[in-house]
Short mmCIF file of C-alpha atoms in Angstrom, two decimals:
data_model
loop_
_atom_site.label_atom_id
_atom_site.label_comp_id
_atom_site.label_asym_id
_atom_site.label_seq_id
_atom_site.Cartn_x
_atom_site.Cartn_y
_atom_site.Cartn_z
CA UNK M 158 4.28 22.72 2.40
CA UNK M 159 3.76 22.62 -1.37
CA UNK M 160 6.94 21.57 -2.28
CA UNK M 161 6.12 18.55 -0.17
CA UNK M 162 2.75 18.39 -2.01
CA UNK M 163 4.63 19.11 -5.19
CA UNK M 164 6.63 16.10 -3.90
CA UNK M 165 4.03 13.70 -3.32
CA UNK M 166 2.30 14.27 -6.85
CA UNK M 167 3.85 12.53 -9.64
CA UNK M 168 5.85 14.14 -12.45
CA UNK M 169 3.71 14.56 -15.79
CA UNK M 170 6.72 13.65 -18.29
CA UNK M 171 5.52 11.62 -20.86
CA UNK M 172 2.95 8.00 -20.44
CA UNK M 173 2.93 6.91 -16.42
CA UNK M 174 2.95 2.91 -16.31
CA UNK M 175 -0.20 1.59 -14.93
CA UNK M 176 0.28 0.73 -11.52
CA UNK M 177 -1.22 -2.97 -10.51
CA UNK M 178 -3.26 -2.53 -6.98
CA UNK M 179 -4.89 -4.59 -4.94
CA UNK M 180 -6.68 -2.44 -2.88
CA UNK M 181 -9.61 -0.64 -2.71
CA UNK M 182 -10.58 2.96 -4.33
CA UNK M 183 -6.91 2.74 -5.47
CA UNK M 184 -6.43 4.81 -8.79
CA UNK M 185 -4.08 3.67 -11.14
CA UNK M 186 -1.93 7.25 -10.54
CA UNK M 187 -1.84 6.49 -6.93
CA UNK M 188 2.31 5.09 -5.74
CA UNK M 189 2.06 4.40 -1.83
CA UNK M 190 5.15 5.35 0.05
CA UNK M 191 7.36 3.09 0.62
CA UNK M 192 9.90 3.28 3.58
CA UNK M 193 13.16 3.82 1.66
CA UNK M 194 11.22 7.07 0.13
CA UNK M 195 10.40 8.68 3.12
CA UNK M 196 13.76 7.96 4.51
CA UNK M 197 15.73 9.60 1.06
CA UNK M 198 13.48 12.50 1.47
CA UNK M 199 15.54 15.47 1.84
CA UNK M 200 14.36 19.00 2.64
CA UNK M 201 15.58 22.23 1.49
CA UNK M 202 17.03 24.44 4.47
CA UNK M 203 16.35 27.82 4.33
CA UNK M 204 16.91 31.01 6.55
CA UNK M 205 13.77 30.39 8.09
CA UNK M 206 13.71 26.36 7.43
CA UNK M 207 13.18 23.50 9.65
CA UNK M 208 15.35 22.06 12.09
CA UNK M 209 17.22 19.25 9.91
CA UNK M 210 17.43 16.89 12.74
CA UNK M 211 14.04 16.79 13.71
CA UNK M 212 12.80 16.83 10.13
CA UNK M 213 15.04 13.02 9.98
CA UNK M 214 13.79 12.04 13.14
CA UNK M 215 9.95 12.55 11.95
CA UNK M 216 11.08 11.23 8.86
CA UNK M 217 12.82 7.98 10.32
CA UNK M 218 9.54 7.78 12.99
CA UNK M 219 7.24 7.34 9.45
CA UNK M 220 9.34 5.38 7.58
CA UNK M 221 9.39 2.93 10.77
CA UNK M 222 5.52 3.09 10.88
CA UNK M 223 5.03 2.53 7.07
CA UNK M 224 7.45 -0.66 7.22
CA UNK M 225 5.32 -2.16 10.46
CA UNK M 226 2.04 -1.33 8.19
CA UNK M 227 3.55 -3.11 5.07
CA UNK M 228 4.52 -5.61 7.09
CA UNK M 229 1.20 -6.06 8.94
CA UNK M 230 -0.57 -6.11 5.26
CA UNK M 231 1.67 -8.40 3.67
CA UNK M 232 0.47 -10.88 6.88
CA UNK M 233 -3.41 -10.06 6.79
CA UNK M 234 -2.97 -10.96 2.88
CA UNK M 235 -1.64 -13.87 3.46
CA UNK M 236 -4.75 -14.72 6.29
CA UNK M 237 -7.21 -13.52 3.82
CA UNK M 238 -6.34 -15.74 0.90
CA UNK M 239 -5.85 -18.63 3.19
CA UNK M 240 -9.27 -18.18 4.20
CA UNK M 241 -10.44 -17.96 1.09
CA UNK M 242 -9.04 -21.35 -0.38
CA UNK M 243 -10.00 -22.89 2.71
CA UNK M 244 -14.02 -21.43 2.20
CA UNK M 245 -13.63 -22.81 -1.71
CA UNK M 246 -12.54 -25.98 -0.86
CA UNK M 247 -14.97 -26.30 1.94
CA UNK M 248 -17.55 -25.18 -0.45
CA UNK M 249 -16.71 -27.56 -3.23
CA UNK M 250 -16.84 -30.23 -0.60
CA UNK M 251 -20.51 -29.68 0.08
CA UNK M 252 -21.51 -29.00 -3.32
CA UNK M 253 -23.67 -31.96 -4.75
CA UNK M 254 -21.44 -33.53 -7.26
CA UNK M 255 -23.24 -34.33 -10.72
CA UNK M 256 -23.68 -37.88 -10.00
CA UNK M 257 -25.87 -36.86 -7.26
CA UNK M 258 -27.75 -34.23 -9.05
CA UNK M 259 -28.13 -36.95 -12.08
CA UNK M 260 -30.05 -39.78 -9.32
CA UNK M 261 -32.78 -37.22 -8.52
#
């Protein structure tokens, strides 16, 4: 377990790049997984270690589940800033224009 958590923290060799996020409470440190990471993950077998082929079938079952949630995001982005350009221009529409404001 905490070479796994050893794993998920990132190395401390030199300046990280500042991630770009658009998400909430996301700190610049935080990388999300991404599916071809969980899928590379490999595991060190010991005497007393983890059945390999489960460990890649768990590992293949996340990896599946993080590409249907990137994919579902990517989608629900795409909604969300439709909406919004659709609320702006419906906004701007309704939006006394100056030559109205001027007549009063």
């Amino acid at each position: 377990m905490r070479r796994f958590l050893r794993w998920l923290r990132p190395a401390r060799r030199g300046p990280q790049p500042r991630l770009v996020t658009t998400g909430a409470y996301r700190t610049a440190t935080y990388a999300p997984l991404r599916p071809w990471q969980v899928r590379g993950r490999h595991f060190t077998i010991t005497r007393r270690g983890l059945d390999p082929a489960e460990v890649a079938a768990f590992l293949d079952r996340v990896a599946h589940d993080l590409d249907s949630l990137y994919a579902r995001l990517a989608v629900s982005d795409d909604e969300n800033r439709r909406i919004k350009d659709a609320l702006r221009r419906w906004q701007s529409s309704q939006a006394p224009s100056m030559r109205d404001l001027a007549r009063r």
